[in-house]
PDB file of C-alpha atoms in Angstrom:
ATOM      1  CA  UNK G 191      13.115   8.141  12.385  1.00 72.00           C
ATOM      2  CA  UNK G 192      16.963   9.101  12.479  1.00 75.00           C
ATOM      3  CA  UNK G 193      19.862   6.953  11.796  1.00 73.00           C
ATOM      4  CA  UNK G 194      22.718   7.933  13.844  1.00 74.00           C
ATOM      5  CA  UNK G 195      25.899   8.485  11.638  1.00 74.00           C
ATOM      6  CA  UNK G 196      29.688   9.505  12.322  1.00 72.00           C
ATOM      7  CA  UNK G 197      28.792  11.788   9.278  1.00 68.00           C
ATOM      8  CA  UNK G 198      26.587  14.634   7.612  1.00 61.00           C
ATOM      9  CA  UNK G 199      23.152  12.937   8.552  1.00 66.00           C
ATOM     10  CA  UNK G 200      21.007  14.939  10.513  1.00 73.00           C
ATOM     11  CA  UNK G 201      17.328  15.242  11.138  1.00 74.00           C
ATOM     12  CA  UNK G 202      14.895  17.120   9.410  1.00 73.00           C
ATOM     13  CA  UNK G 203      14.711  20.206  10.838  1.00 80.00           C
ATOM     14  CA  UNK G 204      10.316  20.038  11.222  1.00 79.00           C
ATOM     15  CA  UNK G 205      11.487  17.862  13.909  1.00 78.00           C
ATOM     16  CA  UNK G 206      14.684  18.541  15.403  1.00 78.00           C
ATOM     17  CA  UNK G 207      14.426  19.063  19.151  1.00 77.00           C
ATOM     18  CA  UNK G 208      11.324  18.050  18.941  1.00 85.00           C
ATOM     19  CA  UNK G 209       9.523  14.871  21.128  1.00 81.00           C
ATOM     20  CA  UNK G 210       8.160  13.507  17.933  1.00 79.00           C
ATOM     21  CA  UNK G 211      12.455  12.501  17.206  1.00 78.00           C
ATOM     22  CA  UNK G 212      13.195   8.524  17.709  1.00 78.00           C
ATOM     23  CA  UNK G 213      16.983   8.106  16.758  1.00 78.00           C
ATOM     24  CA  UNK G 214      18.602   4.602  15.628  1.00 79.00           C
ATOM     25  CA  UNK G 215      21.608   3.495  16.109  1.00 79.00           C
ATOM     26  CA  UNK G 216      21.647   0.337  13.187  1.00 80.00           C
ATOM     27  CA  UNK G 217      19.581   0.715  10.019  1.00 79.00           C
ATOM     28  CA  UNK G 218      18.114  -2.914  10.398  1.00 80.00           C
ATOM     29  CA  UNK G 219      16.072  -1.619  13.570  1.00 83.00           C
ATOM     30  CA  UNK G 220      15.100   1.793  12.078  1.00 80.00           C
ATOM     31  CA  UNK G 221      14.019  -0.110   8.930  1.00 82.00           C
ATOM     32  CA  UNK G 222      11.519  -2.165  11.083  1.00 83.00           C
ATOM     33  CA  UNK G 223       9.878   0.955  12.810  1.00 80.00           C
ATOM     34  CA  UNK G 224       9.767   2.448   9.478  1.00 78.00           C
ATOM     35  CA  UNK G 225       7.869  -0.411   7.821  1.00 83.00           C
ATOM     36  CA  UNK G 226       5.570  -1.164  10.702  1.00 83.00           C
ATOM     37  CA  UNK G 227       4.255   2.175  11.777  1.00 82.00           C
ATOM     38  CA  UNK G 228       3.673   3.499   8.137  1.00 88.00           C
ATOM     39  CA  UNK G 229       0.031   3.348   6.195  1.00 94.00           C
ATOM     40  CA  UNK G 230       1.634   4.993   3.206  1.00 96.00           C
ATOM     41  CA  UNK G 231       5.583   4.998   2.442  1.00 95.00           C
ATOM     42  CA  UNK G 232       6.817   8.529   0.472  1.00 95.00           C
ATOM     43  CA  UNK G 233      10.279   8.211  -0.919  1.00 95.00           C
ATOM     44  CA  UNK G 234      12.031  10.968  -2.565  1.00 95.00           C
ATOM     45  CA  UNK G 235      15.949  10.545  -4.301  1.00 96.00           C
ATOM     46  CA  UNK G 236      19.221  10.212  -1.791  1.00 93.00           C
ATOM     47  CA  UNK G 237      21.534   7.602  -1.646  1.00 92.00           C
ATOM     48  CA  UNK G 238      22.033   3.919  -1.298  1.00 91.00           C
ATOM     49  CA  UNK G 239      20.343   4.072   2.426  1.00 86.00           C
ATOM     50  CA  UNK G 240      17.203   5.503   0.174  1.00 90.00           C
ATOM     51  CA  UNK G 241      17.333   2.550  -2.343  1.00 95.00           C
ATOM     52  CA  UNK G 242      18.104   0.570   0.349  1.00 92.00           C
ATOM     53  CA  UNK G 243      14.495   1.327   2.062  1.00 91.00           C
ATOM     54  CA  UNK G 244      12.823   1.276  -1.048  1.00 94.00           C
ATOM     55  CA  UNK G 245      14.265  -2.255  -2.147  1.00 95.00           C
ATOM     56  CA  UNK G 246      13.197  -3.729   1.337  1.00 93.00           C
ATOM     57  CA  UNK G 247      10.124  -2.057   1.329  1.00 94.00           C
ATOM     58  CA  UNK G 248       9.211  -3.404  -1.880  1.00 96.00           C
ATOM     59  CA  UNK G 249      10.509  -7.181  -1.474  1.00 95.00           C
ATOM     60  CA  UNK G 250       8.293  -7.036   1.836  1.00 94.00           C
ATOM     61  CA  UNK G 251       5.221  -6.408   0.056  1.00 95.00           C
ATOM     62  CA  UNK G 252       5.757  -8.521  -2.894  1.00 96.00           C
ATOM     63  CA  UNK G 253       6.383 -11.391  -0.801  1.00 95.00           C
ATOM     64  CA  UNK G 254       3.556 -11.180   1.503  1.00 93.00           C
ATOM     65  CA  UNK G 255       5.469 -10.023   4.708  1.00 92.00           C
ATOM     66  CA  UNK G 256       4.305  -6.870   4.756  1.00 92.00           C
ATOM     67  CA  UNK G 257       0.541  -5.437   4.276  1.00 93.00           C
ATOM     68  CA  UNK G 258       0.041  -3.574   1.409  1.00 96.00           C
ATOM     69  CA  UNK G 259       0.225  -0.010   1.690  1.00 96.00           C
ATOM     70  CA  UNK G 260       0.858   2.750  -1.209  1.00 97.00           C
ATOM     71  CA  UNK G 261       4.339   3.560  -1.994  1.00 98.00           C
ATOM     72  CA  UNK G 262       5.079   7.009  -3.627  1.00 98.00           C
ATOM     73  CA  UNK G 263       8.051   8.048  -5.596  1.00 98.00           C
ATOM     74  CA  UNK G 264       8.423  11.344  -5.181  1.00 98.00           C
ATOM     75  CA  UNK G 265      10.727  13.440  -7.672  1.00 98.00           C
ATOM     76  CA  UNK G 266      10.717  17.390  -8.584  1.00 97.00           C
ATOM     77  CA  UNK G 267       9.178  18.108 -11.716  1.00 96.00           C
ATOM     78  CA  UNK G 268      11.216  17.242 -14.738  1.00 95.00           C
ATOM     79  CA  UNK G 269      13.823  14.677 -12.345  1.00 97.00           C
ATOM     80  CA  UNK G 270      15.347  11.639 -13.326  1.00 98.00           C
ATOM     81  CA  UNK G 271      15.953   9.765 -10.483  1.00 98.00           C
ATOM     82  CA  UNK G 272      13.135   7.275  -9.825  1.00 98.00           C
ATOM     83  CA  UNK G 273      12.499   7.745 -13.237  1.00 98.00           C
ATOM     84  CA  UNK G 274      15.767   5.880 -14.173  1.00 98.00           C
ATOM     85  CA  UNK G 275      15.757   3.364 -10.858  1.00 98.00           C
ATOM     86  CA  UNK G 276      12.038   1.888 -12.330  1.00 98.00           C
ATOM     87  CA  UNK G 277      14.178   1.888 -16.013  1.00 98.00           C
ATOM     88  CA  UNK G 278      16.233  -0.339 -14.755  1.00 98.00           C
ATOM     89  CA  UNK G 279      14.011  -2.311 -12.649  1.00 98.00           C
ATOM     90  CA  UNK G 280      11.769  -2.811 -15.623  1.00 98.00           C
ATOM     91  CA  UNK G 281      14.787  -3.573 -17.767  1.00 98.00           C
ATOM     92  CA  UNK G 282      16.483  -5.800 -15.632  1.00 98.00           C
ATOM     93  CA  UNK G 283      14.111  -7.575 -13.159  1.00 98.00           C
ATOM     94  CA  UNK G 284      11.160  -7.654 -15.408  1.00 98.00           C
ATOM     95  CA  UNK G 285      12.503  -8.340 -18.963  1.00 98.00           C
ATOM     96  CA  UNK G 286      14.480 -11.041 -17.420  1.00 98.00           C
ATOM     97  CA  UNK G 287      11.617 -12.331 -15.456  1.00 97.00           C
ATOM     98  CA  UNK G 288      13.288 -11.649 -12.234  1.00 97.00           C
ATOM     99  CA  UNK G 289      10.290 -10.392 -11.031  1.00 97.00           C
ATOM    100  CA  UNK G 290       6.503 -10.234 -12.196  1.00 96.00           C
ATOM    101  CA  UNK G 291       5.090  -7.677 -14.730  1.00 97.00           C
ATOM    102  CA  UNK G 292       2.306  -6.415 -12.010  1.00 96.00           C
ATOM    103  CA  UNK G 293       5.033  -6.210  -9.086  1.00 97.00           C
ATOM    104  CA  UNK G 294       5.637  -2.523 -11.223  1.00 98.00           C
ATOM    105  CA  UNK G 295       2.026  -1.662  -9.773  1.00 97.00           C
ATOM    106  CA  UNK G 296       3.656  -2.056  -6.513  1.00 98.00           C
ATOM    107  CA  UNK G 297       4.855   1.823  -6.488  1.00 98.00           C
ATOM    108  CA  UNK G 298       3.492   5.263  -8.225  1.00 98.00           C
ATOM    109  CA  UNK G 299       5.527   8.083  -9.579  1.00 98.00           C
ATOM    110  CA  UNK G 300       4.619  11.259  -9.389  1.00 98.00           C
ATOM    111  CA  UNK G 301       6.269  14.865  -9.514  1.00 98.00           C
ATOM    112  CA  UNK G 302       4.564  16.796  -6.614  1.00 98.00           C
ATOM    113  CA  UNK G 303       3.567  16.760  -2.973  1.00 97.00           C
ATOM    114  CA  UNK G 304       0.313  17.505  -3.686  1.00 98.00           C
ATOM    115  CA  UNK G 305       0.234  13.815  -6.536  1.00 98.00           C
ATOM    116  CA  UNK G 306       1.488  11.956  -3.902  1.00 98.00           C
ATOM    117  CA  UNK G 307      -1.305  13.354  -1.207  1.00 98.00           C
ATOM    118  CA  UNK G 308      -3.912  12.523  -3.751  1.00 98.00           C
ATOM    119  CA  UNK G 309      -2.224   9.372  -5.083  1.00 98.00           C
ATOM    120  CA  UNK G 310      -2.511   7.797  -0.838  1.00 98.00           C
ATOM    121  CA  UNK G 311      -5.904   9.544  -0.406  1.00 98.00           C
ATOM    122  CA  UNK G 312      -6.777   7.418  -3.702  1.00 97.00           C
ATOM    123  CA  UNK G 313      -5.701   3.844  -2.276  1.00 98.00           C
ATOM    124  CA  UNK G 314      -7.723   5.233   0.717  1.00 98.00           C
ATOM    125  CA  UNK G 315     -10.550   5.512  -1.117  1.00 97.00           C
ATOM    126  CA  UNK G 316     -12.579   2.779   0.019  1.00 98.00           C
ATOM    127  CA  UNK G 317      -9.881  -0.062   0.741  1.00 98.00           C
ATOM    128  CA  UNK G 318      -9.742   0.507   4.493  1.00 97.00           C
ATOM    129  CA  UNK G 319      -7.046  -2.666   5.727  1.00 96.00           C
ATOM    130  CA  UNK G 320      -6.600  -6.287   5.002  1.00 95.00           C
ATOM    131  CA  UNK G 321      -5.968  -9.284   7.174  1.00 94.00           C
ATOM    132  CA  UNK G 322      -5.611 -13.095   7.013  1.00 94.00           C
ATOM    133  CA  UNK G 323      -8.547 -14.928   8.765  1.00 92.00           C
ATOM    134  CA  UNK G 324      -7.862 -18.983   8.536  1.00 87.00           C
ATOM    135  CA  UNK G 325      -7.539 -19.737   5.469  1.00 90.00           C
ATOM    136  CA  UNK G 326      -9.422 -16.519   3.621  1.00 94.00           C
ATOM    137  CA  UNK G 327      -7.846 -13.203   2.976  1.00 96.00           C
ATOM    138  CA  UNK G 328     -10.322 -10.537   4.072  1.00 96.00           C
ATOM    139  CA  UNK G 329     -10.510  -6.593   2.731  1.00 98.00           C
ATOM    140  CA  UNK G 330     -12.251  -4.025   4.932  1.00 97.00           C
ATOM    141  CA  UNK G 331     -14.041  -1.765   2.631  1.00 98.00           C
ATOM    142  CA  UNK G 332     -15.653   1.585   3.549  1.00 97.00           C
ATOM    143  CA  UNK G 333     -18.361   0.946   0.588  1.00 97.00           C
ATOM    144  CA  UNK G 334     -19.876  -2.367  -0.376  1.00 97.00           C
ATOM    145  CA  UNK G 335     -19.675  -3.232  -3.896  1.00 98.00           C
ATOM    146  CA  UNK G 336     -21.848  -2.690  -6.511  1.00 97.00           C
ATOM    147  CA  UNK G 337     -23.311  -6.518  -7.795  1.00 96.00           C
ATOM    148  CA  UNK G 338     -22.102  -5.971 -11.070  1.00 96.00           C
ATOM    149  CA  UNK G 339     -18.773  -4.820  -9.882  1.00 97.00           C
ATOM    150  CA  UNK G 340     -18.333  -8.195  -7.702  1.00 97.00           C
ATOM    151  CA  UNK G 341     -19.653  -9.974 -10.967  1.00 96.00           C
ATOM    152  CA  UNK G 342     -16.719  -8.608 -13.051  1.00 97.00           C
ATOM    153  CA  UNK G 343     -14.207  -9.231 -10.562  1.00 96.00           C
ATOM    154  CA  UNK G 344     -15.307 -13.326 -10.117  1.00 96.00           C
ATOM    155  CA  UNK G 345     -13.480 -13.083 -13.909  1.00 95.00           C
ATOM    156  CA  UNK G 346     -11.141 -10.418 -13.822  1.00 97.00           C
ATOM    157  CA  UNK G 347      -9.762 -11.359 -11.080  1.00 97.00           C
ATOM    158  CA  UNK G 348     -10.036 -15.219 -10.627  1.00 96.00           C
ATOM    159  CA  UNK G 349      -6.248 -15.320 -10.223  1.00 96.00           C
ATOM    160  CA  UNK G 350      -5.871 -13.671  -7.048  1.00 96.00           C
ATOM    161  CA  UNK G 351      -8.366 -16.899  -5.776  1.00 96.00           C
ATOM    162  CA  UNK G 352      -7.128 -20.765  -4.940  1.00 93.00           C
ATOM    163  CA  UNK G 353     -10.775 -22.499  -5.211  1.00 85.00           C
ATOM    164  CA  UNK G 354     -13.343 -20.182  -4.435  1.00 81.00           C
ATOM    165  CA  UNK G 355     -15.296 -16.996  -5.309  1.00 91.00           C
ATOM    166  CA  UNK G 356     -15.165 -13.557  -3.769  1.00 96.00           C
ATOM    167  CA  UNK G 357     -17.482 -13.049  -1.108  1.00 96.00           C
ATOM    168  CA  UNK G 358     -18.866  -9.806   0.098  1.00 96.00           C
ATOM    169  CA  UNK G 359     -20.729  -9.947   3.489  1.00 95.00           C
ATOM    170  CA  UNK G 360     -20.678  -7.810   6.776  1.00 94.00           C
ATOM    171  CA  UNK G 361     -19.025  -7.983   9.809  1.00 92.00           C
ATOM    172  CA  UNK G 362     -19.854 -11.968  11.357  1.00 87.00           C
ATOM    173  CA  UNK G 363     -17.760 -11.679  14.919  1.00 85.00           C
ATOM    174  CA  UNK G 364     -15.377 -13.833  13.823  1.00 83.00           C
ATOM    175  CA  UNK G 365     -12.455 -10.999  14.179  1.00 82.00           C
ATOM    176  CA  UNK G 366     -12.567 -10.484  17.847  1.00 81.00           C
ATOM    177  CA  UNK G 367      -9.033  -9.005  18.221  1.00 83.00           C
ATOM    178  CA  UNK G 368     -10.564  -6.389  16.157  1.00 87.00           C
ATOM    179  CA  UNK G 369     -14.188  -5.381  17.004  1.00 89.00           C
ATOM    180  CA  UNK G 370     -13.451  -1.151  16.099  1.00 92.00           C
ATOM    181  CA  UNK G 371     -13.456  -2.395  12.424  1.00 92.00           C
ATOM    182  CA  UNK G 372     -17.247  -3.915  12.469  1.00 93.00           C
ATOM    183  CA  UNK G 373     -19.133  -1.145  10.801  1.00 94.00           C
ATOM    184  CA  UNK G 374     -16.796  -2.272   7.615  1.00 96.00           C
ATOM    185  CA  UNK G 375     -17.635  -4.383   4.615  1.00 97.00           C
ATOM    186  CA  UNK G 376     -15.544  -7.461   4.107  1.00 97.00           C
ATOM    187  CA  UNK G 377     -14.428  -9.034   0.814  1.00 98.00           C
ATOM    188  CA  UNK G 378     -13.104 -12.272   1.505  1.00 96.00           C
ATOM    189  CA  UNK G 379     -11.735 -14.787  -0.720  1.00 97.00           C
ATOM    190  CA  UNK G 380      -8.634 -17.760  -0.529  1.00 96.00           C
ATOM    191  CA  UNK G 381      -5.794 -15.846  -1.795  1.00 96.00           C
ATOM    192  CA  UNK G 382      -3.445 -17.572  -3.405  1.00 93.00           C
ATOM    193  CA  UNK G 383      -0.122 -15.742  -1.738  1.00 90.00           C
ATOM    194  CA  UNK G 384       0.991 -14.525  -5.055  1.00 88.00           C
ATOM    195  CA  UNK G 385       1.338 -11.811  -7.157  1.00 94.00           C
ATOM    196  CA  UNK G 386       1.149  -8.580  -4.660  1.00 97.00           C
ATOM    197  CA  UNK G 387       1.124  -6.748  -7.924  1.00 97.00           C
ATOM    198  CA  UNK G 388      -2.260  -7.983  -8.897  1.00 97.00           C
ATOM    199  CA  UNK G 389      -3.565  -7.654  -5.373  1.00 98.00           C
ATOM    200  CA  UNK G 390      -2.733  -4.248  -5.749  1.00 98.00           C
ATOM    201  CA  UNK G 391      -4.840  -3.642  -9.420  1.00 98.00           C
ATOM    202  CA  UNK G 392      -7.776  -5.292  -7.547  1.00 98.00           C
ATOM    203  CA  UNK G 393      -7.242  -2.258  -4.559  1.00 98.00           C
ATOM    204  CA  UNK G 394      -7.197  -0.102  -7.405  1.00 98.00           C
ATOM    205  CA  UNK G 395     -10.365  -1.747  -8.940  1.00 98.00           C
ATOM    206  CA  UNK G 396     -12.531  -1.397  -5.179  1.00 98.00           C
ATOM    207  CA  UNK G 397     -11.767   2.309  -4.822  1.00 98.00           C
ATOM    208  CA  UNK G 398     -13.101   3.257  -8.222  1.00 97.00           C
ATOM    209  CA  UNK G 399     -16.013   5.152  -7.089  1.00 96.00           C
ATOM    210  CA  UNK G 400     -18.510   3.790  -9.936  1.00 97.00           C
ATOM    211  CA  UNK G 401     -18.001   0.119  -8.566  1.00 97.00           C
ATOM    212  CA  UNK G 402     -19.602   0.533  -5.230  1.00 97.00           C
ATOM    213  CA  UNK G 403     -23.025   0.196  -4.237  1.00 94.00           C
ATOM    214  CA  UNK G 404     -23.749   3.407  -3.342  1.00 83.00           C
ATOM    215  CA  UNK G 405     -22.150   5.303  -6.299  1.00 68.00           C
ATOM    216  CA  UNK G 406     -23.685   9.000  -4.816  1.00 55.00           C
ATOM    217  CA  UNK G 407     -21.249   8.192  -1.545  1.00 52.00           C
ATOM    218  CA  UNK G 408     -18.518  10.719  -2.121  1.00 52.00           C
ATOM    219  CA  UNK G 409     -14.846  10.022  -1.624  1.00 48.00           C
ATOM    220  CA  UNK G 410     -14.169  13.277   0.750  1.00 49.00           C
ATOM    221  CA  UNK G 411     -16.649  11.294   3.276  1.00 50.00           C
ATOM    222  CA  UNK G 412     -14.850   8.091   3.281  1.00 46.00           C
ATOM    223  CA  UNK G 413     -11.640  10.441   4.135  1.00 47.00           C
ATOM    224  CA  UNK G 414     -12.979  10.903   7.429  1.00 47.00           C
ATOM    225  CA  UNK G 415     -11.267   7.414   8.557  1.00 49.00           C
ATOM    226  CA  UNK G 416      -8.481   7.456   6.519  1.00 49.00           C
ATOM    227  CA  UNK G 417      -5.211   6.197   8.035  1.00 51.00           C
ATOM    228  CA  UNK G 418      -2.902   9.639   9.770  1.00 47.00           C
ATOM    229  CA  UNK G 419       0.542   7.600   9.540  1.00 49.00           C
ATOM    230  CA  UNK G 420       2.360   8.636   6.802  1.00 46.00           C
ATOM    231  CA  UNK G 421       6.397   8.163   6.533  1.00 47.00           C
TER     232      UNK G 421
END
């Protein structure tokens, strides 16, 4: 996705003259394609259009408007530059309660193309999509849950829910807009909204390999499925 400038910006040159080009003409437009077509955002230093991005991407997904997908920041080794932008953040959003302490587990740093790979393949693991149904947020697992992993998470996480439990179960038919997804475990529960942040720890918590119920199951099968869209 190109933005069309009076100025230096052109396209990378992996795609240049290539089919796979889309320019834009007005960032607000780009920004939309960018968001919606992306399972996994990668954002390495530039200027304000980069903290731009990153800024929307993030206020999306801590507010609920966009699903939640990993977002990388991707430096070279020893660089400053996110580095100093999630100083700041922490600094002057969190400290000053501008935003919540768990919206910083919104986006990963790392130092290498092969850390951010591994940090998407992770959130991959066995969190497969989310959705609203009604009134119950459901996540579409690869790998039910061990019992004693859903146990821990009625407590660990009983401020992600409104009224009610977690609930593991299989596919019912009640998502007919989506029948390629039935082979998937659901984990369903009344989200409150709130705290993205969190949402994101309990992601983190699902795709630890010891908490499902078939701990053997190994991660490079689950791979197989894994989202291709990567921006």
């Amino acid at each position: 996705f190109n933005i069309t400038l009076p100025f230096e910006q052109h396209a990378n040159p992996t795609v240049e003259g290539t089919e796979n080009l889309l320019p834009f003409h007005f960032f607000f437009t780009r920004k939309l394609f960018f968001v919606k077509e992306a399972d996994a955002l990668v954002l390495c230093p530039g200027g304000f259009g980069t903290l731009d991005e990153a800024l929307e991407v993030l206020t999306l997904i801590q507010t609920g408007k966009s699903p939640l997908v990993p977002v990388v920041l991707l430096d070279t080794p020893g660089g400053s530059f996110w580095q100093g932008a999630l100083d700041f953040i922490k600094n002057q959003l969190q400290d000053n309660h501008y935003i919540l302490p768990a919206d910083m587990k919104l986006m990963r740093l790392v130092y290498s193309a092969d850390d951010a790979v591994e940090e998407i393949n992770q959130f991959y693991g066995n969190f497969h999509s989310s959705r609203w149904l009604k009134n119950k947020f459901v996540i579409r697992m690869r790998h039910a849950l061990s019992a004693k992993a859903l146990e821990h998470m009625q407590e660990a996480f009983a401020d992600l829910c409104i009224n009610e439990n977690f609930h593991q179960h299989s596919y019912q038919g009640e998502e007919h807009d989506e029948v390629q997804f039935s082979h998937l475990t659901r984990l369903a529960f009344t989200f409150t909204g709130r705290n993205q942040g969190r949402l994101r720890e309990l992601v983190d918590y699902i795709n630890q390999q010891e908490n499902w119920e078939d701990a053997s199951a190994t991660r490079d099968g689950a791979q197989d499925q894994a989202p291709q869209k990567t921006l």
